[in-house]
Coordinates of C-alpha atoms and ligand atoms in Angstrom, one line a residue:
M1 CA 8.8 -5.4 23.3
F2 CA 5.9 -5.0 20.9
D3 CA 5.3 -3.5 17.5
V4 CA 2.8 -0.9 16.5
V5 CA 0.9 -1.2 13.2
T6 CA -1.1 1.9 12.3
G7 CA -3.8 1.0 9.7
G8 CA -3.4 -2.6 10.9
A9 CA -7.1 -3.4 10.3
G10 CA -6.8 -2.4 6.7
F11 CA -5.9 -4.5 3.6
I12 CA -2.1 -4.6 3.7
G13 CA -2.0 -3.8 7.4
S14 CA -4.0 -6.9 8.4
H15 CA -1.7 -9.2 6.4
L16 CA 1.3 -7.6 8.0
V17 CA -0.3 -8.2 11.5
D18 CA -0.8 -11.9 10.5
S19 CA 2.9 -12.1 9.6
L20 CA 4.1 -10.4 12.8
V21 CA 2.0 -12.6 15.0
A22 CA 3.3 -15.6 13.1
Q23 CA 6.9 -14.4 14.0
G24 CA 5.9 -14.4 17.6
R25 CA 5.6 -10.6 18.0
D26 CA 3.1 -8.8 20.1
V27 CA 1.2 -6.2 18.1
L28 CA -0.7 -3.0 18.9
V29 CA -2.9 -2.0 16.1
I30 CA -4.0 1.6 15.9
D31 CA -6.8 2.1 13.4
S32 CA -9.8 4.5 13.1
L33 CA -11.6 1.8 11.2
C34 CA -12.6 4.4 8.7
A35 CA -11.7 1.8 6.0
G36 CA -10.3 -1.1 8.0
K37 CA -12.4 -3.8 9.7
R38 CA -11.9 -5.3 13.1
D39 CA -12.8 -8.8 11.6
T40 CA -9.5 -8.9 9.7
I41 CA -7.5 -9.2 13.0
E42 CA -10.3 -10.6 15.3
G43 CA -8.5 -14.0 15.6
H44 CA -5.3 -12.3 16.9
I45 CA -7.2 -10.1 19.3
A46 CA -9.0 -13.2 20.6
S47 CA -5.7 -15.1 21.1
G48 CA -4.2 -12.1 22.9
R49 CA -1.4 -11.5 20.4
A50 CA -2.8 -8.3 19.1
R51 CA -4.6 -5.4 20.7
L52 CA -6.7 -2.9 18.8
L53 CA -6.8 0.8 19.8
N54 CA -9.6 2.3 17.8
R55 CA -8.3 5.9 17.4
D56 CA -7.9 8.5 14.6
L57 CA -4.3 9.5 14.4
L58 CA -5.5 13.1 13.7
A59 CA -7.1 13.1 17.2
D60 CA -5.3 12.5 20.6
G61 CA -5.5 9.5 23.0
W62 CA -3.0 7.1 21.3
Q63 CA 0.4 8.7 21.7
D64 CA 1.3 7.3 25.1
S65 CA 0.6 3.8 23.8
F66 CA 3.9 4.1 21.9
K67 CA 5.8 3.8 25.2
G68 CA 8.0 0.7 25.0
A69 CA 7.4 -0.1 21.3
G70 CA 10.3 -1.4 19.2
C71 CA 9.0 -0.4 15.7
V72 CA 6.1 1.5 14.3
Y73 CA 4.8 0.1 11.0
H74 CA 3.0 3.2 9.7
L75 CA 0.4 2.1 7.1
A76 CA -2.6 4.3 8.1
A77 CA -3.3 6.7 5.2
D78 CA -5.9 7.8 2.7
P79 CA -4.8 5.6 -0.2
D80 CA -7.3 6.8 -2.8
V81 CA -5.3 8.4 -5.7
R82 CA -8.3 9.3 -7.7
Q83 CA -10.2 10.9 -4.8
S84 CA -7.1 13.0 -3.9
A85 CA -7.6 15.0 -7.1
M86 CA -11.2 15.8 -6.1
T87 CA -10.9 16.4 -2.4
P88 CA -7.2 16.9 -1.5
D89 CA -7.8 17.9 2.2
P90 CA -8.4 14.4 3.7
T91 CA -5.3 13.1 1.7
F92 CA -3.2 15.9 3.1
R93 CA -4.3 15.4 6.6
N94 CA -4.4 11.6 6.8
N95 CA -1.1 11.3 5.1
I96 CA 1.2 14.2 6.0
I97 CA -0.3 15.5 9.3
A98 CA -0.9 12.0 10.6
T99 CA 2.7 10.9 9.7
Y100 CA 4.1 14.0 11.4
R101 CA 2.0 13.1 14.5
V102 CA 3.3 9.5 14.4
L103 CA 6.9 10.8 14.2
E104 CA 6.4 13.2 17.1
A105 CA 5.0 10.4 19.3
M106 CA 8.0 8.2 18.3
R107 CA 10.4 11.0 19.2
I108 CA 8.8 11.8 22.5
H109 CA 8.6 8.1 23.6
G110 CA 12.0 7.0 22.1
V111 CA 10.7 4.5 19.5
P112 CA 13.8 3.8 17.4
E113 CA 12.4 2.3 14.1
I114 CA 9.7 3.1 11.5
V115 CA 8.5 1.2 8.5
F116 CA 6.6 3.4 6.0
T117 CA 4.5 2.4 3.1
S118 CA 5.1 4.8 0.2
T119 CA 4.2 4.4 -3.4
S120 CA 5.3 4.3 -7.1
T121 CA 3.3 7.5 -7.6
V122 CA 6.1 9.6 -6.0
Y123 CA 7.9 9.2 -9.4
G124 CA 5.0 10.7 -11.4
N125 CA 5.3 9.9 -15.2
A126 CA 8.9 8.6 -15.0
S127 CA 10.9 8.7 -18.2
V128 CA 12.9 5.6 -17.0
I129 CA 11.0 2.3 -16.8
P130 CA 11.5 0.1 -14.8
T131 CA 12.0 3.1 -12.5
P132 CA 14.9 2.7 -9.9
E133 CA 14.8 4.3 -6.4
N134 CA 17.4 6.9 -7.4
Y135 CA 15.4 8.2 -10.4
A136 CA 15.0 12.0 -10.5
P137 CA 13.4 14.4 -10.7
F138 CA 10.5 13.4 -8.4
E139 CA 7.5 15.0 -10.1
P140 CA 4.3 13.5 -8.6
V141 CA 1.2 14.0 -10.7
S142 CA -1.3 13.2 -8.0
V143 CA -1.9 14.9 -4.6
Y144 CA -1.6 11.4 -3.1
G145 CA 1.8 10.9 -4.6
A146 CA 2.9 14.3 -3.4
T147 CA 1.8 13.6 0.2
K148 CA 3.7 10.4 0.3
L149 CA 6.8 12.1 -1.0
A150 CA 6.5 14.7 1.7
C151 CA 6.1 11.9 4.3
E152 CA 9.3 10.3 3.0
A153 CA 11.2 13.5 3.4
L154 CA 9.9 14.1 6.9
I155 CA 10.8 10.6 8.0
S156 CA 14.3 11.0 6.5
A157 CA 14.8 14.2 8.5
Y158 CA 13.5 12.6 11.7
C159 CA 15.9 9.7 11.2
H160 CA 18.9 12.0 10.8
S161 CA 17.9 14.4 13.5
F162 CA 16.8 12.0 16.2
G163 CA 18.7 8.8 15.6
M164 CA 15.9 6.7 14.3
K165 CA 16.0 4.1 11.5
S166 CA 13.5 3.8 8.7
W167 CA 12.5 1.5 5.9
Q168 CA 10.4 3.2 3.3
F169 CA 8.8 1.1 0.7
R170 CA 7.5 2.4 -2.6
F171 CA 4.8 -0.1 -3.6
A172 CA 3.5 -0.9 -7.1
N173 CA -0.2 -1.9 -7.0
I174 CA -0.6 -4.4 -4.2
I175 CA -3.6 -6.7 -4.5
G176 CA -5.1 -9.7 -2.8
A177 CA -7.6 -10.9 -0.2
R178 CA -9.3 -8.2 2.0
S179 CA -8.6 -5.4 -0.4
G180 CA -11.3 -2.8 -0.3
H181 CA -10.2 -0.6 -3.2
G182 CA -8.5 -0.6 -6.6
V183 CA -9.3 -1.8 -10.1
I184 CA -10.4 -5.4 -9.1
T185 CA -12.8 -4.2 -6.4
D186 CA -14.1 -1.5 -8.8
F187 CA -14.7 -4.0 -11.6
I188 CA -16.4 -6.6 -9.3
R189 CA -18.8 -3.9 -8.0
K190 CA -19.6 -2.7 -11.5
L191 CA -20.2 -6.2 -12.8
G192 CA -22.4 -6.9 -9.8
E193 CA -24.6 -4.0 -10.9
D194 CA -24.6 -4.9 -14.6
S195 CA -23.1 -8.2 -15.7
Q196 CA -23.4 -7.3 -19.4
E197 CA -21.5 -4.1 -19.6
L198 CA -18.3 -3.0 -17.9
E199 CA -17.1 0.6 -17.7
I200 CA -13.3 0.8 -18.0
L201 CA -11.8 4.1 -17.1
G202 CA -9.5 5.5 -19.8
D203 CA -8.6 3.4 -22.9
G204 CA -7.8 0.2 -21.0
K205 CA -4.2 0.3 -22.2
Q206 CA -2.8 1.7 -18.9
T207 CA -0.1 -0.9 -18.1
K208 CA 1.2 -1.3 -14.5
S209 CA 2.9 -3.7 -12.2
Y210 CA 0.8 -5.7 -9.7
L211 CA 2.0 -7.8 -6.7
E212 CA 0.1 -10.2 -4.5
V213 CA 0.0 -9.0 -0.9
H214 CA 1.8 -11.9 0.8
E215 CA 4.7 -11.3 -1.5
C216 CA 4.7 -7.7 -0.6
V217 CA 4.7 -8.4 3.2
D218 CA 7.5 -10.9 2.6
A219 CA 9.6 -8.3 0.8
M220 CA 9.1 -5.8 3.6
H221 CA 10.4 -8.2 6.3
F222 CA 13.3 -9.3 4.0
A223 CA 14.4 -5.7 3.4
R224 CA 14.1 -4.9 7.1
A225 CA 16.3 -7.8 8.1
H226 CA 18.9 -7.1 5.4
A227 CA 19.3 -3.3 5.3
R228 CA 20.4 -1.3 8.4
D229 CA 21.1 2.2 7.2
P230 CA 19.4 5.1 8.9
V231 CA 17.2 5.5 5.8
N232 CA 16.5 2.5 3.7
I233 CA 14.4 3.0 0.6
F234 CA 13.1 0.1 -1.6
N235 CA 10.7 -0.3 -4.5
I236 CA 8.5 -3.4 -4.1
G237 CA 6.6 -4.8 -7.1
S238 CA 6.7 -7.6 -9.7
E239 CA 9.1 -7.7 -12.6
D240 CA 6.5 -7.3 -15.3
W241 CA 3.2 -5.5 -15.9
I242 CA -0.3 -6.0 -17.2
D243 CA -2.8 -3.7 -18.9
V244 CA -6.3 -2.9 -17.5
R245 CA -8.1 -4.6 -20.3
S246 CA -6.3 -7.9 -19.5
I247 CA -7.4 -7.5 -15.9
A248 CA -11.0 -7.2 -17.0
D249 CA -10.5 -10.3 -19.2
I250 CA -9.2 -12.4 -16.2
L251 CA -12.1 -11.2 -14.0
V252 CA -14.8 -12.0 -16.7
E253 CA -13.2 -15.4 -17.2
E254 CA -13.1 -16.2 -13.4
M255 CA -16.7 -15.0 -13.0
R256 CA -17.7 -17.2 -15.9
L257 CA -19.5 -14.4 -17.6
T258 CA -20.1 -14.3 -21.4
G259 CA -21.0 -11.5 -23.7
V260 CA -19.7 -8.7 -21.5
K261 CA -19.2 -5.5 -23.5
Y262 CA -16.4 -3.2 -22.4
R263 CA -17.2 0.6 -22.5
F264 CA -14.1 2.7 -22.3
T265 CA -14.4 6.2 -21.0
G266 CA -11.5 7.1 -23.3
G267 CA -8.2 8.9 -23.1
A268 CA -4.8 7.6 -21.9
L269 CA -5.5 8.3 -18.3
G270 CA -8.1 6.6 -16.1
W271 CA -8.5 9.7 -13.9
V272 CA -6.7 13.0 -13.1
G273 CA -3.4 12.0 -11.4
D274 CA -3.3 8.5 -13.1
V275 CA 0.1 7.2 -14.2
P276 CA -0.6 5.2 -17.3
K277 CA 2.7 3.3 -17.4
M278 CA 4.3 2.0 -14.2
Q279 CA 6.9 -0.6 -13.5
L280 CA 9.4 -0.3 -10.7
S281 CA 13.0 -1.6 -10.8
I282 CA 13.4 -4.0 -7.9
D283 CA 17.1 -4.5 -8.5
R284 CA 18.0 -3.0 -5.1
L285 CA 16.0 -5.6 -3.3
K286 CA 17.1 -8.4 -5.6
A287 CA 20.7 -7.5 -4.9
L288 CA 20.0 -8.3 -1.2
G289 CA 18.6 -11.7 -2.3
W290 CA 14.8 -11.2 -2.5
K291 CA 12.7 -11.7 -5.6
P292 CA 9.0 -12.2 -6.3
R293 CA 7.7 -15.6 -7.1
L294 CA 4.7 -14.2 -8.9
G295 CA 4.3 -12.0 -11.9
S296 CA 1.6 -9.4 -12.4
R297 CA -0.8 -11.8 -14.3
E298 CA -0.6 -14.5 -11.6
S299 CA -1.0 -11.9 -8.9
V300 CA -4.1 -10.6 -10.6
R301 CA -5.6 -14.0 -10.9
I302 CA -5.0 -14.9 -7.3
A303 CA -6.4 -11.5 -6.2
V304 CA -9.5 -12.0 -8.4
Q305 CA -10.1 -15.5 -7.0
A306 CA -9.7 -14.2 -3.4
A307 CA -12.1 -11.2 -4.0
L308 CA -14.7 -13.5 -5.6
A309 CA -14.4 -15.9 -2.7
E310 CA -15.1 -13.0 -0.3
Q311 CA -18.4 -12.1 -2.0
Ligands
NAD1 P1 -6.5 0.5 3.5 O1 -7.4 1.7 3.3 O2 -7.0 -0.9 3.4 O3 -5.7 0.7 4.9 C1 -5.5 1.9 5.5 C2 -5.9 1.8 6.9 O4 -5.6 3.0 7.6 C3 -7.4 1.5 7.1 O5 -7.6 0.4 8.0 C4 -8.0 2.8 7.7 O6 -9.1 2.5 8.6 C5 -6.7 3.3 8.5 N1 -6.7 4.8 8.6 C6 -6.8 5.7 7.6 N2 -6.7 7.0 8.1 C7 -6.5 6.8 9.5 C8 -6.3 7.7 10.6 N3 -6.3 9.0 10.4 N4 -6.1 7.2 11.8 C9 -6.1 5.9 12.0 N5 -6.3 5.0 11.0 C10 -6.5 5.4 9.8 O7 -5.3 0.7 2.4 P2 -4.1 -0.3 2.0 O8 -4.2 -0.6 0.5 O9 -4.0 -1.5 2.9 O10 -2.8 0.6 2.2 C11 -1.9 0.6 3.3 C12 -0.8 1.5 3.0 O11 -0.1 1.2 1.9 C13 -1.2 3.0 2.8 O12 -0.3 3.8 3.5 C14 -1.2 3.1 1.3 O13 -1.0 4.5 1.0 C15 0.0 2.3 1.0 N6 0.0 1.8 -0.4 C16 -0.9 0.9 -0.8 C17 -0.9 0.5 -2.1 C18 -1.8 -0.5 -2.7 O14 -1.7 -0.9 -3.9 N7 -2.8 -1.0 -1.9 C19 0.1 1.0 -3.0 C20 1.0 1.9 -2.5 C21 1.0 2.3 -1.2

């Protein structure tokens, strides 16, 4: 039996593939490579432990490959929160329609388990922080968050209607090697263009939880091994947070730059759909016995060092 990882050539997906191969699993990656890179899993392809099917989930030609799979890790998505406020259509299609098509292929081919990567943004601007999984009402403020909430609902319905099991993970900001988007990538690009001035979106006081990608993958496997309800929902994040200005400070220090001026675009939000304060309660996962080894600050430093090493 093999596992399918959609989006397995992307940032989190490629780390997940590393871990599955290390566990001795055979892996089929389905990725359109619109953001992912073949290089990230090349070693596993060469060793025969992973296969890559270069397909867009919105087109056909991949569904039959689900035959005989034990679990689909569905990570393929359009993860750009900011862009989803400018051009909602790709977010809607790559998140909701693609997830529906994955679920249909699972139903038709009898694949019993799905792992889904959701997000803290399903909570919107939560009044309870750290925000637990049973927080209500869900009021996403980004199109991205809304699409992920819709996917969660669809997956839940498929589990109850067709006897599947799901693990749905609401991630804080996941960072680390191979990441192609997010605040660290954005700052490195800007400092590459101008090492004397850094534009920071908003007032720099947006304060959020960050977790290093290996910890995130570890938490996913842990939850999957310890929770066996039809629908298992877990927050995954660190237990503290860090503001955007401090992330800039760590980056400037690691790049050994001096005299960098910060230019804030102003306002409490970095962009339309931004959630300026986010920290997730991870008590549900801790009650099962998992806890992160790293906090947000350490995660940021590791991710910054990894990103600079990749330059
Ligand atoms: P990523 O962009 O690196 O990975 C997404 C992958 O999906 C890419 O390899 C891309 O090529 C592929 N893909 C996109 N649309 C596709 C389609 N229609 N068909 C086939 N492949 C397609 O992003 P990531 O940060 O690794 O995110 C992985 C998952 O985790 C996503 O579902 C994202 O929404 C979720 N998530 C990420 C974070 C984070 O902080 N990185 C936070 C919350 C949730």
